[in-house]
XYZ file of N, CA and C in Angstrom:
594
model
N -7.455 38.014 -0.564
C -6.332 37.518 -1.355
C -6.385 38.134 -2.746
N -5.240 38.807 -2.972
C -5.464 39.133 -4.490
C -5.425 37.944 -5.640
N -5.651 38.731 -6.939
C -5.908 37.529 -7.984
C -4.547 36.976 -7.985
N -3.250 37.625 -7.895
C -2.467 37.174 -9.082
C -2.082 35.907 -7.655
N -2.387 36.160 -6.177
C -2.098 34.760 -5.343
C -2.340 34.058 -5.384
N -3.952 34.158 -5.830
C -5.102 33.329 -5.836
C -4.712 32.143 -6.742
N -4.519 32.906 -8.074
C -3.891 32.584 -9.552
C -2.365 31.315 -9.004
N -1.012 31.608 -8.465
C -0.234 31.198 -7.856
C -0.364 29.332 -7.273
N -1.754 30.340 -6.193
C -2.069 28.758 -5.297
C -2.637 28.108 -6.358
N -2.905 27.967 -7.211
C -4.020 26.995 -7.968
C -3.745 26.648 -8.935
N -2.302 27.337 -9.337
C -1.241 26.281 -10.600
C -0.661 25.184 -9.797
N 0.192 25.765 -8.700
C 1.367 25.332 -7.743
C 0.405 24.252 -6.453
N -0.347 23.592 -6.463
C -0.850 22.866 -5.304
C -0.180 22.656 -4.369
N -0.136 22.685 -2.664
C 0.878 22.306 -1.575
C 1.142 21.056 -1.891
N 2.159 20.716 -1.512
C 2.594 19.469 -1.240
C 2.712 18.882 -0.032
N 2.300 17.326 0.437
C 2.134 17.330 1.383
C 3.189 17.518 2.566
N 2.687 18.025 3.827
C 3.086 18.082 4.443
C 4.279 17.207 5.459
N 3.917 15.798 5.547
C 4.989 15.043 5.715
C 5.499 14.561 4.717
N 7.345 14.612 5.321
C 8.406 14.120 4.531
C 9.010 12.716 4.002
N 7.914 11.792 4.833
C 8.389 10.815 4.544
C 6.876 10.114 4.671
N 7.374 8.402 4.072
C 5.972 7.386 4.361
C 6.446 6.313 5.007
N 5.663 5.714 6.126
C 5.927 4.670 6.609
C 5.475 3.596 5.871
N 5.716 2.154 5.515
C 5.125 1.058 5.408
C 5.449 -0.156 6.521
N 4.999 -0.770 6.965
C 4.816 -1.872 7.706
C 4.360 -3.388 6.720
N 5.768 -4.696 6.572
C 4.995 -5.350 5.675
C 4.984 -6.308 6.369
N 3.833 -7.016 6.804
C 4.106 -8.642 7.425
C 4.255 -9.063 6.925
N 4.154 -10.665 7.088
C 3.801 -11.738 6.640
C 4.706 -13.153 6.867
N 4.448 -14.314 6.899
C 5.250 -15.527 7.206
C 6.540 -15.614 6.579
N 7.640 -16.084 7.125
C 8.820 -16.599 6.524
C 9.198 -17.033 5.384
N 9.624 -16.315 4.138
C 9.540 -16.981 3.056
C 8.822 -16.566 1.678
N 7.826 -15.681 1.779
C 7.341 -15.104 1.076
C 7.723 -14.103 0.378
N 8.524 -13.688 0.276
C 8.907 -12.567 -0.294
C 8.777 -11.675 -0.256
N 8.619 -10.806 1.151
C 8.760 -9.860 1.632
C 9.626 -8.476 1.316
N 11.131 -9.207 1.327
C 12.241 -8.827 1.415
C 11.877 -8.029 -0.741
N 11.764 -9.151 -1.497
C 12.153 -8.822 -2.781
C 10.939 -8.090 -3.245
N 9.553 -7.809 -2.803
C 8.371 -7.176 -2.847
C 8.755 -5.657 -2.373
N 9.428 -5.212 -1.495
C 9.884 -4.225 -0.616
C 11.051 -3.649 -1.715
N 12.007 -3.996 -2.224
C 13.048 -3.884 -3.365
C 12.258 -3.528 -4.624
N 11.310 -3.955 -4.901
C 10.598 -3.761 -6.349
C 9.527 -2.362 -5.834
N 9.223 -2.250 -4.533
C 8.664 -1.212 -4.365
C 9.245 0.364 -4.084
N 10.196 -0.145 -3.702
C 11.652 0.833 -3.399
C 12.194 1.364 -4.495
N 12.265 0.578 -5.359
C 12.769 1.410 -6.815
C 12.050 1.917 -7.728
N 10.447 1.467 -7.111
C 9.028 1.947 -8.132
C 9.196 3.638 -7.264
N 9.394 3.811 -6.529
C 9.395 5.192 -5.482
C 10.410 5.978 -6.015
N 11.503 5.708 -6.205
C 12.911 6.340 -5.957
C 12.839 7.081 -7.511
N 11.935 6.054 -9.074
C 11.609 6.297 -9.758
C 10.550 7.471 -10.041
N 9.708 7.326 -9.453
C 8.953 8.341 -9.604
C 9.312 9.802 -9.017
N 9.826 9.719 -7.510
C 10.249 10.704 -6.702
C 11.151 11.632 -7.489
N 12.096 10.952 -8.374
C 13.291 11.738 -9.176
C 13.315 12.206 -10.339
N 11.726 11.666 -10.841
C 11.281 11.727 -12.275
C 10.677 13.258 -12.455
N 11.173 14.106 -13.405
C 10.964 15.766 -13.839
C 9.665 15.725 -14.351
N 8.561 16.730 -13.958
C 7.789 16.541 -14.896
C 7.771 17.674 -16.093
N 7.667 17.261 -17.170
C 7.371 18.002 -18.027
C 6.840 19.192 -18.627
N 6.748 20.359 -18.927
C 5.910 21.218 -18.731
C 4.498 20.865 -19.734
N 3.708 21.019 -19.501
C 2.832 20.848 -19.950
C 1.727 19.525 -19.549
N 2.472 18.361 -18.996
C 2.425 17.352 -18.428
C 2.146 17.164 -16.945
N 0.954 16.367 -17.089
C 0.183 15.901 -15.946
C 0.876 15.614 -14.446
N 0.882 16.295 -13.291
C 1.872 15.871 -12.337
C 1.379 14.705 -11.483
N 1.129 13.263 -12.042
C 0.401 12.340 -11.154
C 1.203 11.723 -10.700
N 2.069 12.020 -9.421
C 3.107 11.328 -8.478
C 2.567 10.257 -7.357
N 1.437 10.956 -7.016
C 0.575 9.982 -6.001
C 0.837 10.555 -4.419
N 1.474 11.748 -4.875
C 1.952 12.382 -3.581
C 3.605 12.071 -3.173
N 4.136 10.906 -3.877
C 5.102 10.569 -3.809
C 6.605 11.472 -4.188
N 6.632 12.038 -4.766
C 7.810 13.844 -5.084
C 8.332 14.307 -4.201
N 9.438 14.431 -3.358
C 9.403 14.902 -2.044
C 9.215 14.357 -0.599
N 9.252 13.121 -1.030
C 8.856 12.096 0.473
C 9.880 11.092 0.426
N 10.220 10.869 1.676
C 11.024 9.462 1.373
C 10.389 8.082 2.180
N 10.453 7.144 1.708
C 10.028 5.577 1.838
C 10.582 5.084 2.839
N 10.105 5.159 4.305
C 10.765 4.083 5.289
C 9.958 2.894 5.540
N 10.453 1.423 5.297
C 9.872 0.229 5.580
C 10.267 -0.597 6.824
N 9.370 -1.203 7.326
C 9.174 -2.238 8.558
C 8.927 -3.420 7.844
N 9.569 -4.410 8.244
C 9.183 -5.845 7.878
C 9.454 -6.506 9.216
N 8.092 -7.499 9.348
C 8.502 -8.491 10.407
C 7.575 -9.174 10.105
N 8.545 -10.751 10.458
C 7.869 -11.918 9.985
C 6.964 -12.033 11.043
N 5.602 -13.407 10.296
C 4.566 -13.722 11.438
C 4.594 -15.276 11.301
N 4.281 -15.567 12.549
C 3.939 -16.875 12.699
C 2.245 -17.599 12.346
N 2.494 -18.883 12.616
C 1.065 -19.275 12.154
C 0.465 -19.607 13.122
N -0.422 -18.905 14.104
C -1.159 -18.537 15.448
C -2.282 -17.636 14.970
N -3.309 -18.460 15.286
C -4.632 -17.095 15.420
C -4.708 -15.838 16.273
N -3.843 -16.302 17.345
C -3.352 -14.911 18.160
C -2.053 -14.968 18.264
N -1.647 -13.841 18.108
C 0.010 -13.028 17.826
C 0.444 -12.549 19.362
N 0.236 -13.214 20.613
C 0.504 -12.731 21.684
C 2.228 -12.149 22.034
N 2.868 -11.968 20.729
C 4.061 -11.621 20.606
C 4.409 -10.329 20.130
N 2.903 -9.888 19.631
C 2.892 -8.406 18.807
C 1.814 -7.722 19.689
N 2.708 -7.513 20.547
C 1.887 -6.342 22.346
C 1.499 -5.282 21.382
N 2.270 -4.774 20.793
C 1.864 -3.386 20.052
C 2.672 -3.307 18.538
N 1.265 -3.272 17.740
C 1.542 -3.147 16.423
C 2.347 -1.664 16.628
N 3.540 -1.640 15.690
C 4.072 -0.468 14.984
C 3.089 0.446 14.665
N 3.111 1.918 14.253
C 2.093 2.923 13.862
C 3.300 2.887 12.183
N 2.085 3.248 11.720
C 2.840 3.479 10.243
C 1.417 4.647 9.355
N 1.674 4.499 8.352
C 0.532 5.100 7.481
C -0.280 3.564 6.610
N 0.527 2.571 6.330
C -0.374 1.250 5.857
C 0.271 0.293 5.642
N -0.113 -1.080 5.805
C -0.015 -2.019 6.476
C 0.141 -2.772 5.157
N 1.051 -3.592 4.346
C 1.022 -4.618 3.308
C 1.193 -6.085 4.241
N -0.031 -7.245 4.025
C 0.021 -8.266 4.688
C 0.439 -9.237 3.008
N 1.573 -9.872 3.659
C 2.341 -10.373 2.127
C 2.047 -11.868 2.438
N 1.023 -12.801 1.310
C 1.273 -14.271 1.395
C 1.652 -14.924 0.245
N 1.558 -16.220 0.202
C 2.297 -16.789 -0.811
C 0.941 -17.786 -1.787
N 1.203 -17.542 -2.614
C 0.147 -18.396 -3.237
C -0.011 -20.293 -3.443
N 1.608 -20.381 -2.703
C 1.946 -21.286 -3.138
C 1.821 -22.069 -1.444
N 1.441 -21.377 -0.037
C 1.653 -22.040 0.653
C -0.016 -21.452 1.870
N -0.531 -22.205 2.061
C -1.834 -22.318 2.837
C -1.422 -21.245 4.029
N -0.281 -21.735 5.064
C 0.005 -21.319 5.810
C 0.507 -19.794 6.256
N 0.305 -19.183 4.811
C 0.653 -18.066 5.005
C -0.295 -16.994 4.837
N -1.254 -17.591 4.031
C -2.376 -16.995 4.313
C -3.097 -16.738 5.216
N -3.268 -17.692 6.373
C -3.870 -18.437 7.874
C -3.292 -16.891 8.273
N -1.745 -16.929 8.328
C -1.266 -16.250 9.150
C -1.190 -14.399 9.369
N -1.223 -14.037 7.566
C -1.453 -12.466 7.413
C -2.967 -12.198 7.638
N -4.257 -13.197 7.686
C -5.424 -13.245 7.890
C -5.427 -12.742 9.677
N -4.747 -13.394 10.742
C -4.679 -13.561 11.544
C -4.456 -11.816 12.365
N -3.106 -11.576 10.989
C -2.719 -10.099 11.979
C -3.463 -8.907 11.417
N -4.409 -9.063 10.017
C -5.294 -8.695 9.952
C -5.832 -7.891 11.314
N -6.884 -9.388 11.892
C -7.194 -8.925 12.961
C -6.725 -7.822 14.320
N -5.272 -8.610 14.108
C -4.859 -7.755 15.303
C -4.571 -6.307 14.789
N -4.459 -5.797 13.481
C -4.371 -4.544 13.606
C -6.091 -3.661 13.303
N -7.010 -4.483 13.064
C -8.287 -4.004 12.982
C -8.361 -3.878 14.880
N -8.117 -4.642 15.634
C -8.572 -4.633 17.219
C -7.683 -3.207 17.732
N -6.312 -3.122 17.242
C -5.456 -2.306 17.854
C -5.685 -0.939 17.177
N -5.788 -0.994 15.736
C -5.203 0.493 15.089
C -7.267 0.792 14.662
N -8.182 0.100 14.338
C -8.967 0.655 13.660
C -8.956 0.196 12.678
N -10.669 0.544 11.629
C -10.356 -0.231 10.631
C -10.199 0.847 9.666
N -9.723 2.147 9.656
C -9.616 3.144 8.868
C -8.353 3.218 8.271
N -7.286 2.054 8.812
C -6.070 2.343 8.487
C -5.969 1.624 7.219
N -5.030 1.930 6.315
C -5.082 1.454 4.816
C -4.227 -0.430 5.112
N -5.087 -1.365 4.447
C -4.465 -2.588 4.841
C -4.290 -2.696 3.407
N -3.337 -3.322 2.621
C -3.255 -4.124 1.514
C -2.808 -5.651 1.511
N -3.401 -6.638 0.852
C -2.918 -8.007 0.911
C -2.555 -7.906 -0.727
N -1.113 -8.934 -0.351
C -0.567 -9.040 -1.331
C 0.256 -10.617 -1.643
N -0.808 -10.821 -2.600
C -0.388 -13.000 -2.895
C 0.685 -12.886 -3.641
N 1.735 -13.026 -3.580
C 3.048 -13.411 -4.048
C 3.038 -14.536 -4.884
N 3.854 -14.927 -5.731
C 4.660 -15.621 -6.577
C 3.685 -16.601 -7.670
N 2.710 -15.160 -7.931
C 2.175 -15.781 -9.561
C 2.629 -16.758 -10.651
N 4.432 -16.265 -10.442
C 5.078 -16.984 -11.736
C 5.145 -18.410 -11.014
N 4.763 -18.915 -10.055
C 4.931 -20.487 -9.716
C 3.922 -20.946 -9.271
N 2.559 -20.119 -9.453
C 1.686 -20.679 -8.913
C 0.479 -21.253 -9.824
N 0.680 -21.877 -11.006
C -0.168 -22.170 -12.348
C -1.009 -22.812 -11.766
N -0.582 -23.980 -11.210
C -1.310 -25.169 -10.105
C -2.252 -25.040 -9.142
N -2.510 -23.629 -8.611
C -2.950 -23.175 -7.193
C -4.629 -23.677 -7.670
N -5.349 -23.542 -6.985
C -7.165 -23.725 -7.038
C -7.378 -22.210 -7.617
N -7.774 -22.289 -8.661
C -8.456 -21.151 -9.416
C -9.731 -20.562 -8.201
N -10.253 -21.321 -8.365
C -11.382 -21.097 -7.032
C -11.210 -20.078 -5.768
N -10.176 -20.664 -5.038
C -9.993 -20.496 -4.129
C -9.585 -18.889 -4.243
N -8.428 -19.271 -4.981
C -8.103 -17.466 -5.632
C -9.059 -16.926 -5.481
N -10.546 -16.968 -6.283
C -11.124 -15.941 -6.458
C -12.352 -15.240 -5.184
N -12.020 -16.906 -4.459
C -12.915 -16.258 -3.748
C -12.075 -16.048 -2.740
N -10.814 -15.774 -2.124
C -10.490 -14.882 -1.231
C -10.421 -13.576 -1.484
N -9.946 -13.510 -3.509
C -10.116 -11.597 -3.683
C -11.256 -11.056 -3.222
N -12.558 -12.053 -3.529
C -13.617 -11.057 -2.908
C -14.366 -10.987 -1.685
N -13.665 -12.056 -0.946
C -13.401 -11.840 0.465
C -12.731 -10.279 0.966
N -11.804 -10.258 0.635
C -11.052 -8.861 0.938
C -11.181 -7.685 0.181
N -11.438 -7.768 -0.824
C -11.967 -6.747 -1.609
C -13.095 -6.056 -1.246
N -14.631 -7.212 -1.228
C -15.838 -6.715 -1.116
C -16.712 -7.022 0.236
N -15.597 -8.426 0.883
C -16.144 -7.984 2.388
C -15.362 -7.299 3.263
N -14.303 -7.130 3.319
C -13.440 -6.373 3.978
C -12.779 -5.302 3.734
N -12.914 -4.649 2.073
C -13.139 -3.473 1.678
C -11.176 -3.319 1.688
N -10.426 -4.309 1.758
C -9.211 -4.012 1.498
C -8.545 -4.327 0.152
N -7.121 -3.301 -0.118
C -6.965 -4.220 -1.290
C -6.386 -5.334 -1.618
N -6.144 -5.819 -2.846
C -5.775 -7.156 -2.619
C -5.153 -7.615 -4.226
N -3.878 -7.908 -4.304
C -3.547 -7.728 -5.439
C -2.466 -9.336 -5.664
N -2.745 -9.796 -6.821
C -1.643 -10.994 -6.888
C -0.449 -10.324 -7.410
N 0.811 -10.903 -7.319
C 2.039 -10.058 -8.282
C 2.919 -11.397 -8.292
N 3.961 -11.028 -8.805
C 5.528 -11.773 -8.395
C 6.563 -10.678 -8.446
N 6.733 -11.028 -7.775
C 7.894 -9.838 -6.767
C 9.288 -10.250 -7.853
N 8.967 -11.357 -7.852
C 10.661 -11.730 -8.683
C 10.561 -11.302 -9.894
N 9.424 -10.951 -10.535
C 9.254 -10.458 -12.132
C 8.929 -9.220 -12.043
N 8.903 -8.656 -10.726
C 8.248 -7.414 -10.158
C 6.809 -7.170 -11.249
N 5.980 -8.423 -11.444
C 5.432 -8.218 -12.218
C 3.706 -7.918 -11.078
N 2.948 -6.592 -11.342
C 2.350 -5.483 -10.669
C 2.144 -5.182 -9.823
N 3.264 -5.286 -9.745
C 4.330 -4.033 -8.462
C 3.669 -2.836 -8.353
N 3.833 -2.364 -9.729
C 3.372 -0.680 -9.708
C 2.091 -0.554 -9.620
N 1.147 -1.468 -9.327
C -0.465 -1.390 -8.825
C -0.820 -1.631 -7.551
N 0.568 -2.215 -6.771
C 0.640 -2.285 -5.441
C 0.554 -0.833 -5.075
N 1.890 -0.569 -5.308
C 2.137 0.731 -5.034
C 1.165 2.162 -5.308
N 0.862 1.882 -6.356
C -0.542 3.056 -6.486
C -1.555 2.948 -5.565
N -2.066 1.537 -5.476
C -3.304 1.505 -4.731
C -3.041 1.740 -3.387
N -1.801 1.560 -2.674
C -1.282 1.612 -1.424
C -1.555 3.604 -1.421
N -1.136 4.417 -2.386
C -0.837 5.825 -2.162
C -2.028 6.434 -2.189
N -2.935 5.827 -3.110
C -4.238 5.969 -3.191
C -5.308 5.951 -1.824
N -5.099 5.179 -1.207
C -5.588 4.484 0.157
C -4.910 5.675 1.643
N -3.594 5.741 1.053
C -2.849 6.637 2.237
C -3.456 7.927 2.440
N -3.448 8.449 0.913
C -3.921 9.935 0.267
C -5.083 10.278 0.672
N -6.195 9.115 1.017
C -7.573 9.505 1.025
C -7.917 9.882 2.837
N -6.712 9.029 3.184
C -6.962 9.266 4.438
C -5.851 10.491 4.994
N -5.082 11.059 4.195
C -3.753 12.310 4.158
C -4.884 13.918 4.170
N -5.027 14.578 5.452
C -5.636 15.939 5.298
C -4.719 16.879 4.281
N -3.282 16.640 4.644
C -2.515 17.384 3.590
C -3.115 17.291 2.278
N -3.153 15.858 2.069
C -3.517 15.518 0.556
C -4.084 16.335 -0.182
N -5.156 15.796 0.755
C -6.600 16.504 0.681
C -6.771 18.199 0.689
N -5.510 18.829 1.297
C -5.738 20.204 1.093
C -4.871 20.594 -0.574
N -3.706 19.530 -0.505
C -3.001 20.249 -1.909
C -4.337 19.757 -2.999
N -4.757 18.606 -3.120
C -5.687 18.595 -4.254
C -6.890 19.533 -4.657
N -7.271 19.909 -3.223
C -8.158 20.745 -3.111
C -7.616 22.598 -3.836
N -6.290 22.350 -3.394
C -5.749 24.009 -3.398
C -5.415 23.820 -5.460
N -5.429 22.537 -5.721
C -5.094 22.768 -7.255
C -6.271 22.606 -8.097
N -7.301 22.918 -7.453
C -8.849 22.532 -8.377
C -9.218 24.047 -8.859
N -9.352 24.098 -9.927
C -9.727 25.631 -10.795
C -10.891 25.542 -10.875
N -11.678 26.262 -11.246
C -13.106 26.714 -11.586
C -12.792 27.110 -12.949
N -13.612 26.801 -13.658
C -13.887 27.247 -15.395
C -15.049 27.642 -15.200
């Protein structure tokens, strides 16, 4: 390869190879699925359309060039989901509960499982506790010890927000691209193809 290609590949990094991202979001009736999915949709559409600057850092997340298709389907409150024969394939999985209701936790806990039995546990899972702004009241406790339930025994992420304040939304969304990316060979080749040697 001559220099000046060499030179070329290693300003210009590939981009990845697929055009689009799947998400898949469970979770029980009521949670906010629907308005979590809307606040994530416009965190995308934002970045995707956003110029970068010359001189300026291109940290999209891979997101530039891709478009956002979402799955939502509600779950019931059953330790087994004998209704979900076959999980959807996607690239990662947001299990959405409510902070404000027991039962919904039971239940994204539940399909957890079924996509660790069906897909593997390599696939990117994120849990996501909904509606901070009403949940002052909840057991401090309890909160903390399910984050590190999922965080540090189950190695997923796990983030509180309110969807209605879209308030950190955009840490959903990073950590979700973050998680996709690591497991993306494309990724992994454009980052690789933009690393210089000094």
């Amino acid at each position: 390869m001559d220099p000046e290609t060499e030179r070329i590949l290693k300003e210009e990094p590939r981009r990845p190879e697929k055009s689009s991202l799947k998400m898949v979001v469970m979770g029980y009736q009521g949670v906010g699925k629907k308005t979590l999915m809307d606040g994530l949709q416009g965190k995308w559409s934002e970045i995707r359309s956003k110029k970068t600057r010359k001189g300026e850092r291109d940290d999209d997340l891979g997101i530039r060039g891709r478009d956002l298709n979402v799955e939502i389907i509600h779950t019931a409150v059953k330790r087994h989901f004998p209704f979900i024969q076959r999980l959807p394939s996607c690239d990662a999985y947001l299990l959405v509960y409510s902070l404000v209701c027991e039962d919904s936790f039971k239940s994204v806990t539940a399909v957890r499982e079924q996509i660790i039995k069906q897909k593997g546990d390599s696939i990117p899972i994120i849990f996501v506790a909904n509606k901070t702004d009403i949940a002052q009241d909840t057991d401090k406790t309890v909160r903390v010890y399910r984050d590190l339930s999922i965080s540090c025994e189950w190695e997923h992420g796990h983030y509180e927000v309110s969807a209605r304040d879209s308030s950190d939304i955009n840490r959903v969304l990073e950590h979700t691209m973050r998680r996709v990316n690591k497991n993306d060979p494309s990724m992994k080749a454009a980052k690789a193809g933009g690393t210089s040697k000094h």
